[in-house]
Amino acid sequence: METAPGDVPEPRSDDGTVVVVGGTSGIGAAVAARFADRGRRVAVCGLGAERAPAGLRERAEVTELDVTGENALEEYLSSFSRVDALVNAA
């Protein structure tokens, strides 16, 4: 099946997560919101989590995380039973 630019695949199951690194603002927040709009379980991490758009904070798990720290991202990702997609917008 072909998809158009900007299309987001429909969820395949309830236990997978879309993780957006750098998703607390800008393009990352827009990408995270798009996945959430499509019913995906979304987790966002990045700096300035308290400034993430209110609408996104209501629909996604938002975590303050400095991904430049040694093993920080690896430890964060290990908290999920399954990650279906990883978006780096940092």
mmCIF file with all atom_site columns, C-alpha atoms in Angstrom:
data_model
loop_
_atom_site.group_PDB
_atom_site.id
_atom_site.type_symbol
_atom_site.label_atom_id
_atom_site.label_alt_id
_atom_site.label_comp_id
_atom_site.label_asym_id
_atom_site.label_entity_id
_atom_site.label_seq_id
_atom_site.pdbx_PDB_ins_code
_atom_site.Cartn_x
_atom_site.Cartn_y
_atom_site.Cartn_z
_atom_site.occupancy
_atom_site.B_iso_or_equiv
_atom_site.pdbx_formal_charge
_atom_site.auth_seq_id
_atom_site.auth_comp_id
_atom_site.auth_asym_id
_atom_site.auth_atom_id
_atom_site.pdbx_PDB_model_num
ATOM 1  C CA . MET A 1 1  ? 0.000  0.000  0.000  1.00 0.00 ? 1  MET A CA 1
ATOM 2  C CA . GLU A 1 2  ? 1.378  3.406  -0.960 1.00 0.00 ? 2  GLU A CA 1
ATOM 3  C CA . THR A 1 3  ? 1.113  6.367  1.360  1.00 0.00 ? 3  THR A CA 1
ATOM 4  C CA . ALA A 1 4  ? 1.183  10.057 0.674  1.00 0.00 ? 4  ALA A CA 1
ATOM 5  C CA . PRO A 1 5  ? 3.667  12.381 2.358  1.00 0.00 ? 5  PRO A CA 1
ATOM 6  C CA . GLY A 1 6  ? 2.445  13.156 5.864  1.00 0.00 ? 6  GLY A CA 1
ATOM 7  C CA . ASP A 1 7  ? 0.341  10.006 6.150  1.00 0.00 ? 7  ASP A CA 1
ATOM 8  C CA . VAL A 1 8  ? 0.672  8.142  9.425  1.00 0.00 ? 8  VAL A CA 1
ATOM 9  C CA . PRO A 1 9  ? 0.051  4.390  9.473  1.00 0.00 ? 9  PRO A CA 1
ATOM 10 C CA . GLU A 1 10 ? -2.924 3.177  11.477 1.00 0.00 ? 10 GLU A CA 1
ATOM 11 C CA . PRO A 1 11 ? -2.088 1.486  14.779 1.00 0.00 ? 11 PRO A CA 1
ATOM 12 C CA . ARG A 1 12 ? -1.430 -2.237 14.544 1.00 0.00 ? 12 ARG A CA 1
ATOM 13 C CA . SER A 1 13 ? -1.865 -3.004 18.229 1.00 0.00 ? 13 SER A CA 1
ATOM 14 C CA . ASP A 1 14 ? -2.396 -1.406 21.608 1.00 0.00 ? 14 ASP A CA 1
ATOM 15 C CA . ASP A 1 15 ? 0.962  -2.241 23.149 1.00 0.00 ? 15 ASP A CA 1
ATOM 16 C CA . GLY A 1 16 ? 3.372  -0.397 20.879 1.00 0.00 ? 16 GLY A CA 1
ATOM 17 C CA . THR A 1 17 ? 4.503  3.191  21.310 1.00 0.00 ? 17 THR A CA 1
ATOM 18 C CA . VAL A 1 18 ? 5.706  5.965  19.030 1.00 0.00 ? 18 VAL A CA 1
ATOM 19 C CA . VAL A 1 19 ? 8.584  7.817  20.701 1.00 0.00 ? 19 VAL A CA 1
ATOM 20 C CA . VAL A 1 20 ? 9.422  11.337 19.525 1.00 0.00 ? 20 VAL A CA 1
ATOM 21 C CA . VAL A 1 21 ? 12.800 12.587 20.718 1.00 0.00 ? 21 VAL A CA 1
ATOM 22 C CA . GLY A 1 22 ? 12.815 16.385 20.686 1.00 0.00 ? 22 GLY A CA 1
ATOM 23 C CA . GLY A 1 23 ? 9.033  16.389 20.600 1.00 0.00 ? 23 GLY A CA 1
ATOM 24 C CA . THR A 1 24 ? 8.419  19.031 23.234 1.00 0.00 ? 24 THR A CA 1
ATOM 25 C CA . SER A 1 25 ? 8.276  21.875 20.702 1.00 0.00 ? 25 SER A CA 1
ATOM 26 C CA . GLY A 1 26 ? 8.447  22.790 17.043 1.00 0.00 ? 26 GLY A CA 1
ATOM 27 C CA . ILE A 1 27 ? 8.473  20.109 14.361 1.00 0.00 ? 27 ILE A CA 1
ATOM 28 C CA . GLY A 1 28 ? 8.818  17.328 16.935 1.00 0.00 ? 28 GLY A CA 1
ATOM 29 C CA . ALA A 1 29 ? 5.659  18.455 18.755 1.00 0.00 ? 29 ALA A CA 1
ATOM 30 C CA . ALA A 1 30 ? 3.790  18.641 15.439 1.00 0.00 ? 30 ALA A CA 1
ATOM 31 C CA . VAL A 1 31 ? 4.907  15.121 14.510 1.00 0.00 ? 31 VAL A CA 1
ATOM 32 C CA . ALA A 1 32 ? 3.888  13.798 17.940 1.00 0.00 ? 32 ALA A CA 1
ATOM 33 C CA . ALA A 1 33 ? 0.490  15.499 17.680 1.00 0.00 ? 33 ALA A CA 1
ATOM 34 C CA . ARG A 1 34 ? -0.059 13.963 14.245 1.00 0.00 ? 34 ARG A CA 1
ATOM 35 C CA . PHE A 1 35 ? 0.583  10.456 15.593 1.00 0.00 ? 35 PHE A CA 1
ATOM 36 C CA . ALA A 1 36 ? -1.701 11.144 18.577 1.00 0.00 ? 36 ALA A CA 1
ATOM 37 C CA . ASP A 1 37 ? -4.421 12.399 16.204 1.00 0.00 ? 37 ASP A CA 1
ATOM 38 C CA . ARG A 1 38 ? -4.271 9.015  14.494 1.00 0.00 ? 38 ARG A CA 1
ATOM 39 C CA . GLY A 1 39 ? -4.804 7.167  17.769 1.00 0.00 ? 39 GLY A CA 1
ATOM 40 C CA . ARG A 1 40 ? -1.238 6.097  18.365 1.00 0.00 ? 40 ARG A CA 1
ATOM 41 C CA . ARG A 1 41 ? 0.211  5.834  21.870 1.00 0.00 ? 41 ARG A CA 1
ATOM 42 C CA . VAL A 1 42 ? 2.806  8.618  21.910 1.00 0.00 ? 42 VAL A CA 1
ATOM 43 C CA . ALA A 1 43 ? 5.726  9.304  24.236 1.00 0.00 ? 43 ALA A CA 1
ATOM 44 C CA . VAL A 1 44 ? 7.651  12.544 23.871 1.00 0.00 ? 44 VAL A CA 1
ATOM 45 C CA . CYS A 1 45 ? 10.975 13.386 25.449 1.00 0.00 ? 45 CYS A CA 1
ATOM 46 C CA . GLY A 1 46 ? 13.211 16.407 25.280 1.00 0.00 ? 46 GLY A CA 1
ATOM 47 C CA . LEU A 1 47 ? 14.224 19.601 26.956 1.00 0.00 ? 47 LEU A CA 1
ATOM 48 C CA . GLY A 1 48 ? 11.553 22.058 28.064 1.00 0.00 ? 48 GLY A CA 1
ATOM 49 C CA . ALA A 1 49 ? 8.884  19.436 28.725 1.00 0.00 ? 49 ALA A CA 1
ATOM 50 C CA . GLU A 1 50 ? 6.971  21.947 30.843 1.00 0.00 ? 50 GLU A CA 1
ATOM 51 C CA . ARG A 1 51 ? 6.590  24.139 27.750 1.00 0.00 ? 51 ARG A CA 1
ATOM 52 C CA . ALA A 1 52 ? 5.154  21.382 25.543 1.00 0.00 ? 52 ALA A CA 1
ATOM 53 C CA . PRO A 1 53 ? 1.813  22.406 24.044 1.00 0.00 ? 53 PRO A CA 1
ATOM 54 C CA . ALA A 1 54 ? -1.067 21.741 26.465 1.00 0.00 ? 54 ALA A CA 1
ATOM 55 C CA . GLY A 1 55 ? -2.957 19.733 23.855 1.00 0.00 ? 55 GLY A CA 1
ATOM 56 C CA . LEU A 1 56 ? 0.018  17.453 23.407 1.00 0.00 ? 56 LEU A CA 1
ATOM 57 C CA . ARG A 1 57 ? 0.532  17.006 27.161 1.00 0.00 ? 57 ARG A CA 1
ATOM 58 C CA . GLU A 1 58 ? -3.073 15.796 27.367 1.00 0.00 ? 58 GLU A CA 1
ATOM 59 C CA . ARG A 1 59 ? -2.586 13.164 24.642 1.00 0.00 ? 59 ARG A CA 1
ATOM 60 C CA . ALA A 1 60 ? 1.013  12.026 25.096 1.00 0.00 ? 60 ALA A CA 1
ATOM 61 C CA . GLU A 1 61 ? 3.415  11.047 27.831 1.00 0.00 ? 61 GLU A CA 1
ATOM 62 C CA . VAL A 1 62 ? 5.826  13.981 28.026 1.00 0.00 ? 62 VAL A CA 1
ATOM 63 C CA . THR A 1 63 ? 9.169  13.509 29.790 1.00 0.00 ? 63 THR A CA 1
ATOM 64 C CA . GLU A 1 64 ? 12.001 15.950 30.456 1.00 0.00 ? 64 GLU A CA 1
ATOM 65 C CA . LEU A 1 65 ? 15.142 14.305 29.077 1.00 0.00 ? 65 LEU A CA 1
ATOM 66 C CA . ASP A 1 66 ? 18.567 15.545 28.003 1.00 0.00 ? 66 ASP A CA 1
ATOM 67 C CA . VAL A 1 67 ? 19.461 12.958 25.369 1.00 0.00 ? 67 VAL A CA 1
ATOM 68 C CA . THR A 1 68 ? 23.098 14.070 25.314 1.00 0.00 ? 68 THR A CA 1
ATOM 69 C CA . GLY A 1 69 ? 23.651 12.325 28.649 1.00 0.00 ? 69 GLY A CA 1
ATOM 70 C CA . GLU A 1 70 ? 25.466 9.017  28.449 1.00 0.00 ? 70 GLU A CA 1
ATOM 71 C CA . ASN A 1 71 ? 22.912 6.185  28.073 1.00 0.00 ? 71 ASN A CA 1
ATOM 72 C CA . ALA A 1 72 ? 20.013 8.605  28.744 1.00 0.00 ? 72 ALA A CA 1
ATOM 73 C CA . LEU A 1 73 ? 18.071 7.678  25.620 1.00 0.00 ? 73 LEU A CA 1
ATOM 74 C CA . GLU A 1 74 ? 18.810 3.975  25.966 1.00 0.00 ? 74 GLU A CA 1
ATOM 75 C CA . GLU A 1 75 ? 17.518 3.984  29.547 1.00 0.00 ? 75 GLU A CA 1
ATOM 76 C CA . TYR A 1 76 ? 14.413 5.947  28.529 1.00 0.00 ? 76 TYR A CA 1
ATOM 77 C CA . LEU A 1 77 ? 13.598 3.581  25.662 1.00 0.00 ? 77 LEU A CA 1
ATOM 78 C CA . SER A 1 78 ? 14.035 0.541  27.898 1.00 0.00 ? 78 SER A CA 1
ATOM 79 C CA . SER A 1 79 ? 11.058 1.731  29.955 1.00 0.00 ? 79 SER A CA 1
ATOM 80 C CA . PHE A 1 80 ? 8.698  0.710  27.132 1.00 0.00 ? 80 PHE A CA 1
ATOM 81 C CA . SER A 1 81 ? 7.652  -2.869 26.475 1.00 0.00 ? 81 SER A CA 1
ATOM 82 C CA . ARG A 1 82 ? 7.694  -2.141 22.738 1.00 0.00 ? 82 ARG A CA 1
ATOM 83 C CA . VAL A 1 83 ? 8.535  0.819  20.513 1.00 0.00 ? 83 VAL A CA 1
ATOM 84 C CA . ASP A 1 84 ? 6.881  0.760  17.077 1.00 0.00 ? 84 ASP A CA 1
ATOM 85 C CA . ALA A 1 85 ? 8.493  3.929  15.788 1.00 0.00 ? 85 ALA A CA 1
ATOM 86 C CA . LEU A 1 86 ? 11.281 6.259  16.887 1.00 0.00 ? 86 LEU A CA 1
ATOM 87 C CA . VAL A 1 87 ? 11.400 9.807  15.520 1.00 0.00 ? 87 VAL A CA 1
ATOM 88 C CA . ASN A 1 88 ? 14.466 11.969 16.142 1.00 0.00 ? 88 ASN A CA 1
ATOM 89 C CA . ALA A 1 89 ? 13.488 15.617 15.943 1.00 0.00 ? 89 ALA A CA 1
ATOM 90 C CA . ALA A 1 90 ? 16.121 16.834 18.411 1.00 0.00 ? 90 ALA A CA 1
#
